[in-house]
Amino acid sequence: MDAQRVFVAPPSPELSSRPVPATSPRLSPAGSRRSQPEGSSGSHILLPLGQLSIRPLAPVGSSAPDRSQPEGSLRLHPLGSQFSPKDESGRSQPEGSCPGLLSPILQFSPLPPAPSSPNRSPAPSPRGSPQPTRSQAFPRSVRSQGPTVRSDSIQPSEVEVEKYFLNGAELNKAGEDFRIYIITWNVGCSVPPSDLTGLLCLNAGDGKTDMFVIGLQEVNSMINKRLKDALFSDQWSEVFMDVLSPFSYVLVSSVRMQGCLLLVFAKYFHLPYLRDVQTDCTRTGLGGYWGNKGGVSIRLSLFGHMVCFLNCHLPAHMENSDQRVDNFESILHLQQFQGPLANGVLDHDLVFWFGDLNFRIDDLDLYFVKSAIQGNKLSLLWEKDQLNMAKCCEPVLSGFMEGPLTFPPTYKYDVGTNTYDTSSKKRKPAWTDRILWKMKNQISQSDASSSISQGLSASLLSYGSHMQYTESDHKPVSAIFSVKFSACLVAPLVHIWVRDEWILPADARVTYQWSPIYMKSSWDWIGLYKVGFRHHKDYVSYVWVKTEDDAEGGRYQHQVMFSEESLPRGTGEYLLGYYSNNMSTIIGVTEPFQVKMYLFLFKTTLLLNNLFHLNSVFVY
């Protein structure tokens, strides 16, 4: 067998030149200068005491080529949740609905599915809730992202491998319902509330949301907070990761510009189909020099279709409607991405635009607006909404769609209450917080909340506010979208085979194979993650991949093995993820498997090794 690059503990630059004691475990592969995988845990991670032997810290500000964390990456804490998922409600809910939304659920006739499209597979249950059997929690269409392999073998046949890559790993998303849940909230520099399950609709219990997109404005950006957030992830990101990770959602990407924050989460088994993830930000405050206003974006390829999420905070005050439109046009012009498929925001197949857009209600006086709200005659206010009026005459807003405003205006409230502004300013209520979308090359529109383009469709399932949150003078707004693809345009770039159970250290052998089109890197690595991990850096241990071509005709197939010292003790459910250094994302995952590494096995192995070593000394 070829020499394996098994990694246990990366040394810091100060220690890399020092001789390693003969009795010490080997810190890095022979001939390798890689201290820690690119994109792995950074130097400012707070680690539990028991993990210090697995992920030691590197010094702050290391600029060596083998630094432990890529420049510009988000430094995140290790796995640990301060929130427990609530028990799922037994109440029957309409499909796609979310309890707590002050908006009727909009149900539309779904598009006819593509021929022979498989039924949607149920998502795994969160930890702490009743667990289904393995076959129920991870059906074939989701569990296995490659050819079938017997539990006593991790070597796939050549026919199975060829079928796997040609057929897109049997995970064809054509015609399936991909749910995207978008939230926008101006948090007014407040701290996160103690319970976010209502905002995220996690108590609905249907588990059908595939992706969460969370856009916040006015996150506390005071100097002391920014310094802390520069060393660690901000508290809002932490809380959302804590709440969503037990439900199998992983942070895909995040971007922040002062108080403007954008987070994207997805179910872990979707990660191999999320490609070309890029972020951008545009300042528009003080003539473009200050980031208190502007926009942040995350774009990605979703099953081969280009999607962009744009979170904006536009200028305030009634008289600045034209300035808001001008700022939005500047953001669209300045935000540029790399790659041949979509350079500008509007070049993407699907664009979601949301945030505190700050559009107000023109002409109508305060008394009339409040009377219409109290009498639930909101339609009387729609015609004077500045955004609705601008959509009719501003070319830059052409094609953007929005659901009906059937919920009360979300601004401005007295903090801690559901009462509109009672201060001396007595600001007029307005729908400042909005969620819109636009389809590129739209070919039809079935109604005001559904659009279709070539190969793609998007329908709005619900649109409303969450009145129970009183931490800010704004109310959060959310929307649930159903996105359907006529075809899945990509197949996984790598597949990983692993045994169903790891009981002995010898079971920790991993077989992986690349697609012929994949551009591999010697900096790629495979991470061992505990089920419920929060982000790609939240691994338990990892091993470097081998990039030499296979001796049997270049089948791109290799094996690596986790060292005994790097394996977790005890029992639990884990999965493996293949991290691509060139693509800066996880491009392959396994289904969850059991690790049952009992401590006595390690002690027995250690004792046998010591006896063998002692016997060798006596014989010599």
Coordinates of C-alpha atoms in Angstrom, one line a residue:
M1 CA 0.0 0.0 0.0
D2 CA 1.2 3.5 -0.8
A3 CA 2.4 5.7 2.0
Q4 CA -0.7 7.3 3.6
R5 CA -0.9 11.0 4.6
V6 CA -2.6 10.5 7.8
F7 CA -2.8 13.7 9.8
V8 CA -3.2 13.9 13.6
A9 CA -2.2 17.3 14.9
P10 CA -0.8 20.2 12.9
P11 CA 2.2 22.0 14.5
S12 CA 2.5 25.7 14.8
P13 CA 5.2 27.5 12.7
E14 CA 7.4 28.0 15.7
L15 CA 7.5 24.2 16.4
S16 CA 7.8 23.0 12.8
S17 CA 11.6 23.4 12.7
R18 CA 12.2 21.7 16.1
P19 CA 13.1 18.0 16.1
V20 CA 10.2 15.7 17.2
P21 CA 10.9 13.3 20.0
A22 CA 11.1 9.7 19.0
T23 CA 8.3 8.8 21.3
S24 CA 6.0 11.5 20.1
P25 CA 3.2 10.8 17.6
R26 CA 4.0 11.8 14.0
L27 CA 2.6 15.3 13.4
S28 CA 2.7 15.4 9.6
P29 CA 3.3 13.1 6.7
A30 CA 6.8 12.6 5.5
G31 CA 7.8 15.2 3.0
S32 CA 4.7 17.2 3.7
R33 CA 4.7 20.8 4.8
R34 CA 1.0 21.0 5.3
S35 CA 0.2 22.0 8.8
Q36 CA -3.5 22.0 8.6
P37 CA -6.1 21.7 5.8
E38 CA -7.1 24.9 4.0
G39 CA -10.4 26.0 5.3
S40 CA -10.0 24.1 8.6
S41 CA -10.4 25.3 12.1
G42 CA -8.6 28.6 12.7
S43 CA -6.4 29.9 15.4
H44 CA -9.2 31.6 17.4
I45 CA -11.5 28.6 17.8
L46 CA -12.5 27.9 21.4
L47 CA -11.9 24.2 21.8
P48 CA -13.2 21.8 24.4
L49 CA -10.4 20.5 26.6
G50 CA -10.8 16.9 25.3
Q51 CA -10.1 18.0 21.7
L52 CA -6.9 19.9 22.2
S53 CA -4.9 16.9 21.2
I54 CA -6.7 16.7 17.9
R55 CA -6.9 20.4 16.8
P56 CA -4.2 22.5 18.5
L57 CA -4.3 26.2 18.0
A58 CA -2.0 28.0 15.6
P59 CA -0.5 31.4 16.4
V60 CA -2.5 34.5 15.5
G61 CA -1.6 36.2 12.2
S62 CA 0.5 33.4 10.7
S63 CA 1.3 34.3 7.1
A64 CA 3.0 31.1 6.1
P65 CA 1.8 29.3 3.0
D66 CA 0.6 26.4 5.1
R67 CA -1.4 28.6 7.5
S68 CA -4.3 26.9 9.2
Q69 CA -7.1 29.2 8.0
P70 CA -7.5 30.9 4.6
E71 CA -7.5 34.7 4.5
G72 CA -10.9 36.2 4.8
S73 CA -12.6 33.2 6.2
L74 CA -15.1 33.3 9.0
R75 CA -13.7 32.1 12.3
L76 CA -16.2 29.9 13.9
H77 CA -16.6 28.1 17.2
P78 CA -16.6 24.3 17.4
L79 CA -19.7 22.3 17.7
G80 CA -21.8 23.2 20.7
S81 CA -25.4 24.2 21.1
Q82 CA -26.9 26.5 23.7
F83 CA -30.3 25.9 22.3
S84 CA -32.2 22.6 22.2
P85 CA -34.7 22.0 19.4
K86 CA -38.3 22.3 20.5
D87 CA -40.6 19.3 20.4
E88 CA -42.3 19.1 17.1
S89 CA -45.9 20.2 17.2
G90 CA -48.5 17.6 16.6
R91 CA -50.9 20.1 15.0
S92 CA -51.6 19.5 11.4
Q93 CA -50.2 22.4 9.3
P94 CA -50.8 23.3 5.7
E95 CA -48.0 22.3 3.4
G96 CA -45.4 25.0 3.2
S97 CA -46.9 26.9 6.1
C98 CA -45.2 28.4 9.2
P99 CA -47.0 29.0 12.5
G100 CA -46.7 32.6 13.6
L101 CA -46.7 34.2 10.1
L102 CA -49.2 37.1 10.0
S103 CA -50.1 36.3 6.4
P104 CA -52.5 33.7 4.9
I105 CA -50.7 30.8 3.3
L106 CA -50.7 31.1 -0.4
Q107 CA -51.2 27.7 -2.1
F108 CA -50.7 27.4 -5.8
S109 CA -51.0 24.5 -8.2
P110 CA -47.6 22.9 -8.5
L111 CA -45.9 22.5 -11.8
P112 CA -46.2 19.0 -13.4
P113 CA -43.2 16.9 -12.4
A114 CA -40.7 15.9 -14.9
P115 CA -41.1 12.4 -16.3
S116 CA -40.0 9.6 -14.0
S117 CA -39.0 12.0 -11.3
P118 CA -38.6 10.3 -7.9
N119 CA -40.6 11.2 -5.0
R120 CA -39.2 13.6 -2.4
S121 CA -37.2 11.8 0.3
P122 CA -37.9 12.6 3.9
A123 CA -35.1 14.5 5.7
P124 CA -33.4 13.1 8.8
S125 CA -34.9 13.9 12.2
P126 CA -33.1 16.3 14.4
R127 CA -31.2 15.0 17.4
G128 CA -33.4 14.9 20.5
S129 CA -36.5 13.9 18.6
P130 CA -37.7 10.4 18.0
Q131 CA -35.3 8.8 15.5
P132 CA -36.6 6.7 12.6
T133 CA -34.8 3.6 11.4
R134 CA -31.8 4.1 9.2
S135 CA -33.7 3.1 6.1
Q136 CA -36.5 5.5 6.9
A137 CA -34.2 8.5 7.8
F138 CA -31.9 8.1 4.8
P139 CA -33.7 6.5 1.9
R140 CA -31.8 5.4 -1.1
S141 CA -32.3 8.6 -3.1
V142 CA -30.6 10.6 -0.3
R143 CA -28.5 8.2 1.7
S144 CA -26.3 6.7 -1.0
Q145 CA -24.6 9.2 -3.3
G146 CA -22.9 6.4 -5.2
P147 CA -22.9 2.8 -6.2
T148 CA -24.2 0.2 -3.7
V149 CA -21.4 -1.4 -1.7
R150 CA -21.7 -4.3 0.7
S151 CA -21.0 -3.6 4.4
D152 CA -18.1 -6.1 4.3
S153 CA -16.5 -4.4 1.3
I154 CA -15.6 -0.8 0.5
Q155 CA -14.3 -1.5 -3.0
P156 CA -16.9 -0.6 -5.7
S157 CA -17.0 -2.3 -9.1
E158 CA -15.9 -0.4 -12.2
V159 CA -19.4 -0.8 -13.7
E160 CA -21.0 0.7 -10.6
V161 CA -18.6 3.6 -10.5
E162 CA -19.2 4.4 -14.2
K163 CA -23.0 4.2 -13.7
Y164 CA -22.7 6.5 -10.6
F165 CA -21.0 9.4 -12.4
L166 CA -23.0 9.1 -15.6
N167 CA -26.3 9.1 -13.8
G168 CA -25.6 11.9 -11.4
A169 CA -25.3 9.6 -8.4
E170 CA -29.0 8.6 -8.6
L171 CA -30.0 11.9 -7.0
N172 CA -31.9 13.5 -9.8
K173 CA -33.5 16.7 -8.6
A174 CA -35.6 17.2 -11.8
G175 CA -39.2 18.0 -10.9
E176 CA -38.6 17.9 -7.1
D177 CA -39.7 20.6 -4.7
F178 CA -36.6 22.5 -3.3
R179 CA -37.8 24.8 -0.5
I180 CA -35.9 28.0 0.2
Y181 CA -36.8 29.9 3.4
I182 CA -35.8 33.6 3.4
I183 CA -35.7 35.9 6.4
T184 CA -35.0 39.6 6.6
W185 CA -34.8 41.5 9.9
N186 CA -33.5 44.8 11.0
V187 CA -32.4 43.8 14.5
G188 CA -31.7 47.4 15.7
C189 CA -28.4 46.5 17.4
S190 CA -30.2 44.1 19.7
V191 CA -29.0 40.8 21.1
P192 CA -30.5 37.6 19.7
P193 CA -33.7 36.5 21.4
S194 CA -33.7 33.3 23.5
D195 CA -35.9 31.4 21.1
L196 CA -35.7 31.5 17.3
T197 CA -37.6 28.3 16.5
G198 CA -40.7 30.3 15.8
L199 CA -38.9 32.6 13.4
L200 CA -37.4 29.6 11.6
C201 CA -40.6 27.6 11.7
L202 CA -38.8 24.7 13.2
N203 CA -41.8 23.9 15.3
A204 CA -43.8 23.2 12.1
G205 CA -42.3 19.8 12.1
D206 CA -42.5 19.1 8.3
G207 CA -38.7 19.2 7.7
K208 CA -39.2 20.2 4.1
T209 CA -37.1 23.3 4.1
D210 CA -33.9 22.6 2.1
M211 CA -32.2 26.0 2.5
F212 CA -32.3 28.9 4.9
V213 CA -31.2 32.3 3.8
I214 CA -31.0 34.9 6.6
G215 CA -30.4 38.6 6.0
L216 CA -30.0 40.9 8.9
Q217 CA -29.5 44.7 9.1
E218 CA -28.1 46.9 11.9
V219 CA -26.2 44.1 13.6
N220 CA -24.3 45.8 16.4
S221 CA -21.1 47.1 14.7
M222 CA -19.6 49.2 17.5
I223 CA -15.8 49.2 17.7
N224 CA -15.6 46.8 20.6
K225 CA -18.1 44.4 19.0
R226 CA -16.4 44.5 15.6
L227 CA -13.0 43.7 17.3
K228 CA -14.6 40.7 19.0
D229 CA -16.4 39.6 15.9
A230 CA -13.1 39.8 14.0
L231 CA -11.6 37.2 16.3
F232 CA -14.7 35.0 16.6
S233 CA -18.0 34.7 14.7
D234 CA -20.7 37.2 15.7
Q235 CA -23.3 36.2 18.2
W236 CA -26.1 36.2 15.6
S237 CA -24.3 33.7 13.4
E238 CA -23.5 31.6 16.5
V239 CA -27.1 31.5 17.6
F240 CA -28.4 30.5 14.1
M241 CA -25.8 27.8 13.8
D242 CA -26.7 26.5 17.3
V243 CA -30.4 26.3 16.4
L244 CA -30.2 24.9 12.9
S245 CA -27.3 22.4 13.2
P246 CA -29.4 19.8 15.2
F247 CA -31.8 19.8 12.2
S248 CA -28.9 18.8 9.8
Y249 CA -28.5 22.4 8.4
V250 CA -24.9 23.4 7.7
L251 CA -23.6 26.9 7.1
V252 CA -22.7 27.2 3.4
S253 CA -21.4 30.7 3.4
S254 CA -21.7 34.1 5.1
V255 CA -20.8 37.7 4.4
R256 CA -20.9 40.8 6.6
M257 CA -20.4 44.5 5.9
Q258 CA -20.6 46.4 9.2
G259 CA -24.2 45.9 10.4
C260 CA -25.4 44.0 7.2
L261 CA -25.1 40.2 7.6
L262 CA -26.1 37.4 5.2
L263 CA -26.1 33.7 6.1
V264 CA -26.9 30.7 3.9
F265 CA -27.6 27.3 5.4
A266 CA -28.5 24.0 3.6
K267 CA -29.1 20.4 4.4
Y268 CA -25.8 18.6 4.5
F269 CA -26.7 16.2 1.8
H270 CA -27.2 19.1 -0.7
L271 CA -23.6 20.3 -0.2
P272 CA -22.1 18.3 -3.2
Y273 CA -24.6 20.1 -5.5
L274 CA -23.8 23.7 -4.3
R275 CA -20.9 25.0 -6.4
D276 CA -19.2 28.2 -7.3
V277 CA -20.0 30.0 -4.0
Q278 CA -18.9 33.6 -4.0
T279 CA -19.7 36.7 -1.9
D280 CA -19.6 40.4 -2.5
C281 CA -20.5 43.7 -0.7
T282 CA -21.1 47.2 -1.8
R283 CA -21.0 50.4 0.3
T284 CA -23.4 53.2 -0.5
G285 CA -23.2 55.3 2.7
L286 CA -21.4 58.6 2.6
G287 CA -21.1 58.5 -1.2
G288 CA -19.8 54.9 -1.1
Y289 CA -17.2 55.2 1.6
W290 CA -19.2 53.9 4.5
G291 CA -20.9 50.6 4.9
N292 CA -23.8 51.5 7.1
K293 CA -25.9 51.3 3.9
G294 CA -25.4 49.1 0.9
G295 CA -25.8 45.5 0.0
V296 CA -24.1 42.1 0.6
S297 CA -24.7 39.1 -1.6
I298 CA -24.0 35.4 -1.8
R299 CA -24.2 33.6 -5.2
L300 CA -24.0 29.9 -5.9
S301 CA -24.7 27.2 -8.4
L302 CA -27.7 25.2 -7.2
F303 CA -27.9 21.9 -9.0
G304 CA -26.3 23.7 -12.0
H305 CA -28.6 26.7 -11.9
M306 CA -27.1 30.1 -10.9
V307 CA -28.9 31.7 -7.9
C308 CA -28.0 35.0 -6.2
F309 CA -29.2 36.3 -2.8
L310 CA -28.9 40.0 -2.2
N311 CA -29.4 41.6 1.2
C312 CA -29.7 45.4 1.2
H313 CA -30.1 48.2 3.6
L314 CA -31.1 51.3 1.6
P315 CA -31.3 55.0 2.7
A316 CA -34.0 56.0 5.2
H317 CA -36.7 58.8 5.3
M318 CA -39.8 59.5 3.4
E319 CA -38.3 61.9 0.8
N320 CA -35.5 59.6 -0.3
S321 CA -37.4 57.2 -2.5
D322 CA -35.4 58.2 -5.7
Q323 CA -32.1 57.8 -3.7
R324 CA -33.1 54.3 -2.7
V325 CA -33.7 53.3 -6.3
D326 CA -30.4 54.9 -7.3
N327 CA -28.5 53.1 -4.6
F328 CA -30.0 49.8 -5.7
E329 CA -29.0 50.4 -9.2
S330 CA -25.5 51.2 -8.1
I331 CA -25.3 47.9 -6.1
L332 CA -26.4 46.0 -9.1
H333 CA -23.8 47.7 -11.3
L334 CA -20.9 47.4 -8.8
Q335 CA -21.4 43.8 -7.6
Q336 CA -19.4 41.5 -9.9
F337 CA -18.6 37.8 -9.7
Q338 CA -16.0 35.6 -11.3
G339 CA -16.8 32.8 -13.8
P340 CA -18.4 32.5 -17.3
L341 CA -22.0 31.8 -16.2
A342 CA -23.0 34.9 -14.3
N343 CA -20.9 38.0 -13.7
G344 CA -23.5 40.5 -12.5
V345 CA -26.4 40.0 -10.1
L346 CA -29.1 40.1 -12.8
D347 CA -27.1 37.5 -14.9
H348 CA -28.2 34.8 -12.5
D349 CA -31.1 32.5 -13.4
L350 CA -32.8 33.4 -10.2
V351 CA -32.3 36.5 -7.9
F352 CA -33.7 37.0 -4.5
W353 CA -33.6 40.7 -3.3
F354 CA -34.6 41.4 0.3
G355 CA -33.7 43.6 3.3
D356 CA -34.6 46.8 5.0
L357 CA -35.4 48.6 1.7
N358 CA -36.9 51.5 3.6
F359 CA -39.6 52.4 1.1
R360 CA -42.5 54.3 2.8
I361 CA -46.2 55.1 2.2
D362 CA -46.7 58.3 0.3
D363 CA -49.4 61.0 0.6
L364 CA -51.7 59.3 3.2
D365 CA -51.6 60.8 6.7
L366 CA -50.8 59.0 9.9
Y367 CA -54.4 58.8 11.0
F368 CA -55.6 57.2 7.8
V369 CA -52.7 54.7 7.7
K370 CA -53.3 53.5 11.3
S371 CA -57.1 53.3 10.7
A372 CA -56.5 51.1 7.6
I373 CA -54.3 48.8 9.7
Q374 CA -56.7 48.6 12.6
G375 CA -59.6 47.9 10.2
N376 CA -57.5 45.3 8.3
K377 CA -58.0 47.2 5.1
L378 CA -54.4 47.0 4.0
S379 CA -55.2 47.1 0.3
L380 CA -56.0 50.8 0.7
L381 CA -52.3 51.4 1.4
W382 CA -50.8 49.4 -1.5
E383 CA -51.2 52.0 -4.2
K384 CA -49.3 54.6 -2.2
D385 CA -46.4 52.2 -1.3
Q386 CA -43.3 53.7 -2.7
L387 CA -41.8 50.4 -3.9
N388 CA -45.0 49.4 -5.7
M389 CA -45.1 52.8 -7.4
A390 CA -41.4 52.6 -8.3
K391 CA -41.9 49.1 -9.9
C392 CA -44.2 50.6 -12.4
C393 CA -41.9 53.3 -13.7
E394 CA -38.3 52.4 -12.8
P395 CA -36.5 50.2 -15.4
V396 CA -34.1 48.8 -12.9
L397 CA -37.0 47.2 -11.0
S398 CA -38.6 45.7 -14.0
G399 CA -39.4 42.0 -13.6
F400 CA -39.1 41.9 -9.8
M401 CA -42.0 40.1 -8.2
E402 CA -43.4 40.2 -4.6
G403 CA -46.2 38.5 -2.8
P404 CA -49.3 40.5 -1.6
L405 CA -48.7 42.7 1.5
T406 CA -51.3 41.0 3.7
F407 CA -49.5 41.5 6.9
P408 CA -49.3 44.8 8.8
P409 CA -46.5 47.3 8.1
T410 CA -43.3 46.1 9.9
Y411 CA -42.0 49.6 10.9
K412 CA -41.9 51.5 13.3
Y413 CA -42.7 49.9 16.6
D414 CA -41.8 50.8 20.2
V415 CA -39.1 48.3 21.2
G416 CA -40.6 45.6 23.4
T417 CA -44.1 46.1 22.2
N418 CA -46.5 45.6 19.2
T419 CA -47.4 49.3 19.3
Y420 CA -46.5 51.7 16.5
D421 CA -44.2 54.6 17.3
T422 CA -45.5 56.7 20.2
S423 CA -42.4 58.9 20.4
S424 CA -42.4 62.6 19.6
K425 CA -41.5 61.8 16.0
K426 CA -44.6 59.5 15.5
R427 CA -43.3 58.0 12.3
K428 CA -45.9 56.7 9.9
P429 CA -46.0 52.9 9.7
A430 CA -44.5 51.4 6.5
W431 CA -43.6 48.1 4.8
T432 CA -39.8 48.8 4.9
D433 CA -38.8 45.1 5.1
R434 CA -39.4 43.3 1.9
I435 CA -38.6 40.1 0.0
L436 CA -38.7 40.1 -3.9
W437 CA -37.4 37.8 -6.6
K438 CA -36.7 37.9 -10.3
M439 CA -36.4 35.2 -12.9
K440 CA -34.0 35.5 -15.8
N441 CA -35.5 34.9 -19.2
Q442 CA -38.9 34.5 -17.7
I443 CA -41.2 32.8 -20.3
S444 CA -44.5 32.7 -18.4
Q445 CA -46.2 33.9 -15.2
S446 CA -49.1 31.8 -13.9
D447 CA -50.1 34.4 -11.2
A448 CA -48.6 37.1 -9.1
S449 CA -46.6 34.7 -7.0
S450 CA -45.3 32.2 -9.5
S451 CA -42.8 32.5 -12.4
I452 CA -41.3 30.1 -14.9
S453 CA -38.2 30.3 -17.0
Q454 CA -36.5 27.7 -19.2
G455 CA -35.5 24.9 -16.9
L456 CA -36.5 26.6 -13.7
S457 CA -39.6 27.7 -11.8
A458 CA -40.2 29.5 -8.5
S459 CA -43.5 29.8 -6.5
L460 CA -44.2 31.7 -3.4
L461 CA -45.8 29.6 -0.7
S462 CA -46.0 32.1 2.1
Y463 CA -45.1 35.7 2.9
G464 CA -45.6 37.4 6.3
S465 CA -44.2 38.9 9.4
H466 CA -43.5 37.6 12.9
M467 CA -45.2 39.8 15.4
Q468 CA -44.0 37.9 18.5
Y469 CA -40.4 39.3 18.2
T470 CA -40.2 42.7 19.9
E471 CA -36.4 43.1 20.3
S472 CA -36.3 45.7 17.5
D473 CA -38.4 48.6 16.1
H474 CA -38.8 46.4 13.0
K475 CA -40.6 43.1 12.7
P476 CA -38.9 40.2 10.9
V477 CA -40.4 39.1 7.6
S478 CA -40.1 35.7 6.0
A479 CA -41.0 34.0 2.7
I480 CA -41.0 30.4 1.7
F481 CA -40.3 29.6 -2.0
S482 CA -40.7 26.4 -3.9
V483 CA -38.1 26.1 -6.6
K484 CA -38.2 23.3 -9.2
F485 CA -35.6 22.3 -11.8
S486 CA -36.4 20.7 -15.1
A487 CA -33.1 18.9 -14.9
C488 CA -30.2 18.5 -12.5
L489 CA -27.2 19.8 -14.5
V490 CA -24.4 18.5 -12.3
A491 CA -23.3 15.3 -10.8
P492 CA -21.1 14.9 -7.7
L493 CA -17.4 15.3 -8.3
V494 CA -16.3 12.7 -5.8
H495 CA -17.8 9.8 -4.0
I496 CA -16.7 8.3 -0.7
W497 CA -17.2 4.7 0.4
V498 CA -17.0 3.7 4.1
R499 CA -18.1 0.9 6.4
D500 CA -21.5 1.1 8.1
E501 CA -19.8 0.8 11.5
W502 CA -16.4 1.7 12.9
I503 CA -15.7 -0.6 15.8
L504 CA -12.0 -1.2 15.5
P505 CA -9.4 1.3 14.3
A506 CA -8.9 -0.9 11.2
D507 CA -12.5 0.0 10.2
A508 CA -11.6 3.6 9.7
R509 CA -10.5 3.0 6.1
V510 CA -12.0 5.3 3.4
T511 CA -12.2 4.7 -0.3
Y512 CA -12.9 7.7 -2.6
Q513 CA -13.0 8.3 -6.3
W514 CA -13.1 11.5 -8.3
S515 CA -15.1 12.3 -11.4
P516 CA -12.7 12.5 -14.4
I517 CA -13.5 16.2 -14.7
Y518 CA -12.6 17.1 -11.2
M519 CA -9.4 19.2 -10.7
K520 CA -7.9 17.6 -7.6
S521 CA -5.5 19.3 -5.2
S522 CA -2.9 18.0 -2.8
W523 CA -4.5 20.3 -0.3
D524 CA -7.9 18.4 -0.4
W525 CA -8.9 16.6 2.8
I526 CA -11.6 14.4 4.2
G527 CA -13.1 15.4 7.5
L528 CA -14.9 13.2 10.0
Y529 CA -18.0 15.1 11.2
K530 CA -20.4 14.4 14.0
V531 CA -24.0 14.4 12.8
G532 CA -25.3 17.9 13.6
F533 CA -22.0 19.7 12.6
R534 CA -22.4 23.4 12.0
H535 CA -20.0 24.3 9.2
H536 CA -17.2 22.7 7.2
K537 CA -14.5 23.6 9.8
D538 CA -16.5 21.8 12.5
Y539 CA -14.7 18.5 12.0
V540 CA -13.6 16.0 14.7
S541 CA -10.6 14.9 12.7
Y542 CA -9.4 14.7 9.1
V543 CA -6.9 13.0 6.8
W544 CA -5.2 14.4 3.7
V545 CA -6.2 12.8 0.4
K546 CA -3.7 11.1 -2.0
T547 CA -3.6 12.7 -5.4
E548 CA -1.4 10.2 -7.3
D549 CA -3.2 8.5 -10.2
D550 CA -4.3 4.9 -9.5
A551 CA -2.0 2.3 -10.9
E552 CA -4.8 0.4 -12.6
G553 CA -5.4 2.7 -15.6
G554 CA -6.0 6.0 -13.8
R555 CA -9.4 5.2 -12.2
Y556 CA -8.9 8.1 -9.8
Q557 CA -9.6 5.7 -6.9
H558 CA -7.6 5.8 -3.6
Q559 CA -7.8 4.7 0.0
V560 CA -6.8 6.6 3.1
M561 CA -7.1 5.7 6.8
F562 CA -7.7 7.7 9.9
S563 CA -5.1 7.2 12.6
E564 CA -6.1 5.6 15.8
E565 CA -5.2 8.7 17.8
S566 CA -7.5 10.9 15.7
L567 CA -10.7 8.7 16.1
P568 CA -13.4 9.8 18.6
R569 CA -13.9 7.8 21.7
G570 CA -17.3 6.4 22.7
T571 CA -20.3 5.9 20.4
G572 CA -22.1 8.2 18.0
E573 CA -23.3 9.0 14.5
Y574 CA -20.7 10.5 12.2
L575 CA -20.3 11.2 8.5
L576 CA -17.4 12.1 6.1
G577 CA -17.1 15.1 4.0
Y578 CA -14.6 15.7 1.2
Y579 CA -13.3 19.3 1.2
S580 CA -12.0 20.7 -2.1
N581 CA -9.3 23.3 -1.7
N582 CA -9.8 24.7 -5.2
M583 CA -13.5 25.1 -4.8
S584 CA -13.4 26.0 -1.1
T585 CA -16.4 23.8 -0.3
I586 CA -17.4 20.3 0.6
I587 CA -18.0 18.4 -2.7
G588 CA -18.8 14.9 -1.3
V589 CA -20.5 13.5 1.7
T590 CA -21.5 10.1 3.0
E591 CA -24.6 8.9 4.8
P592 CA -24.3 8.8 8.6
F593 CA -22.6 5.8 10.1
Q594 CA -21.9 4.5 13.6
V595 CA -18.6 4.9 15.4
K596 CA -18.3 2.6 18.4
M597 CA -14.7 3.1 19.6
Y598 CA -14.8 2.0 23.2
L599 CA -12.0 3.1 25.5
F600 CA -11.1 -0.5 26.5
L601 CA -10.3 -1.3 22.9
F602 CA -7.7 1.5 22.8
K603 CA -6.2 0.4 26.0
T604 CA -6.0 -3.2 24.8
T605 CA -4.4 -2.2 21.6
L606 CA -1.9 0.0 23.4
L607 CA -1.1 -2.8 25.8
L608 CA -0.5 -5.3 23.0
N609 CA 1.7 -2.8 21.2
N610 CA 3.8 -2.3 24.4
L611 CA 4.1 -6.0 25.0
F612 CA 5.2 -6.6 21.3
H613 CA 7.8 -3.8 21.6
L614 CA 9.1 -5.2 24.9
N615 CA 9.4 -8.7 23.5
S616 CA 11.3 -7.4 20.5
V617 CA 13.8 -5.7 22.9
F618 CA 14.4 -8.9 24.9
V619 CA 14.9 -11.0 21.7
Y620 CA 17.3 -8.4 20.4

